[in-house]
Amino acid sequence: MNYRDMRAGEEHSVLDIVLRGFNEFVRPDFTEQGVAEFMRAVNEFVVEHLDGHHVTIAEENGRLVGMIDVRDGTHVSLFFVEPSVRGRGVGRALMTHAFDGYNGPVTVNSSRWAVPAYERLGFEVTGPEAEFLGIRSVPMVKRA
């Protein structure tokens, strides 16, 4: 497994990973407005290289199998791993690579589905589930 920064030209492959994971696990919890907002935001984060965002990918045998998008060095905006490699430490390694050298708190607004995965990575829930623009999320933090 190789972990590295996303390169120019890989945006749509990364977007494919995000959309497959979103459609399978996250979309059912969102309203129509939430789905539209998510699609708009994902395009900005991944395809348009929104300022303040950094994408790290996991690659196996030349195939992208995971991604993490970090905003401002402290907040997980997107985090998806292909089902074929789940349970092999890919998510943990992506998190480690994305925050290499950073020892402060890391935040995420998790989908309900992903809360247990984040808890296994050391995150804890910091408040009740909330909905904003049709997007339901659970605030979490991983303390230093």
Short mmCIF file of C-alpha atoms in Angstrom, two decimals:
data_model
loop_
_atom_site.label_atom_id
_atom_site.label_comp_id
_atom_site.label_asym_id
_atom_site.label_seq_id
_atom_site.Cartn_x
_atom_site.Cartn_y
_atom_site.Cartn_z
CA MET A 1 0.00 0.00 0.00
CA ASN A 2 1.28 3.45 -0.92
CA TYR A 3 0.14 6.69 0.74
CA ARG A 4 0.75 10.03 -0.94
CA ASP A 5 -0.68 13.41 -1.87
CA MET A 6 -3.28 13.50 -4.62
CA ARG A 7 -1.72 14.47 -7.95
CA ALA A 8 -3.16 16.68 -10.67
CA GLY A 9 -5.30 14.55 -12.96
CA GLU A 10 -6.47 12.20 -10.18
CA GLU A 11 -9.39 14.34 -9.07
CA HIS A 12 -12.06 12.29 -10.82
CA SER A 13 -10.67 8.97 -9.54
CA VAL A 14 -10.76 10.38 -6.01
CA LEU A 15 -14.26 11.70 -6.62
CA ASP A 16 -15.34 8.20 -7.69
CA ILE A 17 -14.21 6.76 -4.32
CA VAL A 18 -16.07 9.50 -2.47
CA LEU A 19 -19.29 9.11 -4.44
CA ARG A 20 -19.36 5.31 -4.18
CA GLY A 21 -18.93 5.47 -0.40
CA PHE A 22 -21.38 8.34 -0.05
CA ASN A 23 -24.09 6.69 -2.14
CA GLU A 24 -23.76 3.35 -0.35
CA PHE A 25 -23.51 4.45 3.26
CA VAL A 26 -24.16 8.16 3.84
CA ARG A 27 -26.77 9.32 1.32
CA PRO A 28 -29.71 7.53 3.03
CA ASP A 29 -29.31 9.82 6.08
CA PHE A 30 -29.39 13.06 4.04
CA THR A 31 -32.35 15.06 2.78
CA GLU A 32 -32.56 16.04 -0.90
CA GLN A 33 -31.07 19.40 0.03
CA GLY A 34 -28.28 17.62 1.91
CA VAL A 35 -27.41 15.46 -1.09
CA ALA A 36 -27.28 18.53 -3.35
CA GLU A 37 -25.11 20.42 -0.83
CA PHE A 38 -22.77 17.44 -0.44
CA MET A 39 -22.33 17.13 -4.22
CA ARG A 40 -21.57 20.85 -4.51
CA ALA A 41 -19.06 20.76 -1.65
CA VAL A 42 -17.30 17.61 -2.88
CA ASN A 43 -16.78 19.19 -6.27
CA GLU A 44 -15.19 22.23 -4.62
CA PHE A 45 -12.98 20.23 -2.24
CA VAL A 46 -11.67 17.60 -4.64
CA VAL A 47 -12.04 18.83 -8.20
CA GLU A 48 -11.50 22.56 -7.78
CA HIS A 49 -8.75 22.23 -5.13
CA LEU A 50 -10.42 24.60 -2.70
CA ASP A 51 -7.89 26.64 -0.73
CA GLY A 52 -7.07 25.19 2.66
CA HIS A 53 -7.85 21.59 1.61
CA HIS A 54 -5.27 18.85 1.29
CA VAL A 55 -6.06 15.38 -0.13
CA THR A 56 -4.03 12.29 0.76
CA ILE A 57 -4.73 9.02 -1.06
CA ALA A 58 -4.10 5.32 -0.53
CA GLU A 59 -3.01 3.39 -3.59
CA GLU A 60 -2.70 -0.38 -4.04
CA ASN A 61 -1.14 -1.80 -7.20
CA GLY A 62 -1.69 1.52 -8.97
CA ARG A 63 -5.38 1.71 -8.01
CA LEU A 64 -6.78 4.39 -5.69
CA VAL A 65 -8.45 2.66 -2.73
CA GLY A 66 -8.86 5.43 -0.16
CA MET A 67 -8.77 9.16 0.42
CA ILE A 68 -8.84 11.75 3.16
CA ASP A 69 -9.45 15.47 2.63
CA VAL A 70 -8.18 17.70 5.45
CA ARG A 71 -9.22 21.33 5.79
CA ASP A 72 -6.89 23.86 7.41
CA GLY A 73 -4.67 21.07 8.74
CA THR A 74 -7.07 20.17 11.58
CA HIS A 75 -10.46 19.09 10.23
CA VAL A 76 -11.39 15.93 8.31
CA SER A 77 -13.74 17.03 5.52
CA LEU A 78 -13.96 13.75 3.59
CA PHE A 79 -12.68 10.27 4.44
CA PHE A 80 -13.54 7.18 2.38
CA VAL A 81 -11.93 3.75 1.97
CA GLU A 82 -12.95 1.18 -0.66
CA PRO A 83 -14.81 -1.83 0.78
CA SER A 84 -12.22 -4.21 -0.71
CA VAL A 85 -9.50 -2.90 1.64
CA ARG A 86 -11.51 -2.11 4.78
CA GLY A 87 -10.28 -3.83 7.92
CA ARG A 88 -6.66 -3.79 6.74
CA GLY A 89 -5.55 -0.58 8.48
CA VAL A 90 -5.86 1.62 5.40
CA GLY A 91 -8.03 4.21 7.15
CA ARG A 92 -5.71 4.37 10.15
CA ALA A 93 -2.68 4.78 7.86
CA LEU A 94 -4.42 7.49 5.82
CA MET A 95 -5.19 9.38 9.04
CA THR A 96 -1.56 9.01 10.19
CA HIS A 97 -0.17 10.27 6.88
CA ALA A 98 -2.64 13.15 6.63
CA PHE A 99 -1.73 14.45 10.10
CA ASP A 100 1.98 13.59 10.10
CA GLY A 101 3.80 16.06 12.33
CA TYR A 102 0.61 17.55 13.80
CA ASN A 103 -0.06 16.86 17.48
CA GLY A 104 -3.13 19.00 18.16
CA PRO A 105 -6.82 18.14 18.18
CA VAL A 106 -8.47 16.91 14.98
CA THR A 107 -12.18 17.44 14.35
CA VAL A 108 -14.74 15.83 12.07
CA ASN A 109 -18.47 16.07 11.48
CA SER A 110 -19.12 12.37 11.00
CA SER A 111 -22.01 10.61 9.35
CA ARG A 112 -23.89 8.31 11.72
CA TRP A 113 -22.56 5.35 9.77
CA ALA A 114 -18.90 6.34 10.30
CA VAL A 115 -19.02 7.12 14.05
CA PRO A 116 -17.78 3.63 15.08
CA ALA A 117 -14.89 3.84 12.59
CA TYR A 118 -13.82 7.23 13.95
CA GLU A 119 -14.09 5.91 17.52
CA ARG A 120 -11.69 3.09 16.60
CA LEU A 121 -9.30 5.81 15.41
CA GLY A 122 -9.44 7.58 18.78
CA PHE A 123 -12.18 10.15 18.14
CA GLU A 124 -14.94 10.83 20.63
CA VAL A 125 -18.39 12.32 20.15
CA THR A 126 -18.55 15.92 21.42
CA GLY A 127 -22.21 16.74 20.91
CA PRO A 128 -25.56 15.55 19.60
CA GLU A 129 -26.28 14.81 15.97
CA ALA A 130 -27.16 17.98 14.09
CA GLU A 131 -28.55 18.85 10.67
CA PHE A 132 -27.37 21.77 8.56
CA LEU A 133 -28.52 22.32 4.97
CA GLY A 134 -29.98 18.81 5.02
CA ILE A 135 -26.66 17.21 6.03
CA ARG A 136 -26.82 15.19 9.23
CA SER A 137 -23.60 14.86 11.19
CA VAL A 138 -22.17 13.99 14.59
CA PRO A 139 -19.40 16.30 15.88
CA MET A 140 -16.28 14.44 17.01
CA VAL A 141 -12.74 15.24 18.11
CA LYS A 142 -9.49 13.37 18.48
CA ARG A 143 -7.53 15.06 21.20
CA ALA A 144 -3.76 15.44 21.15
#
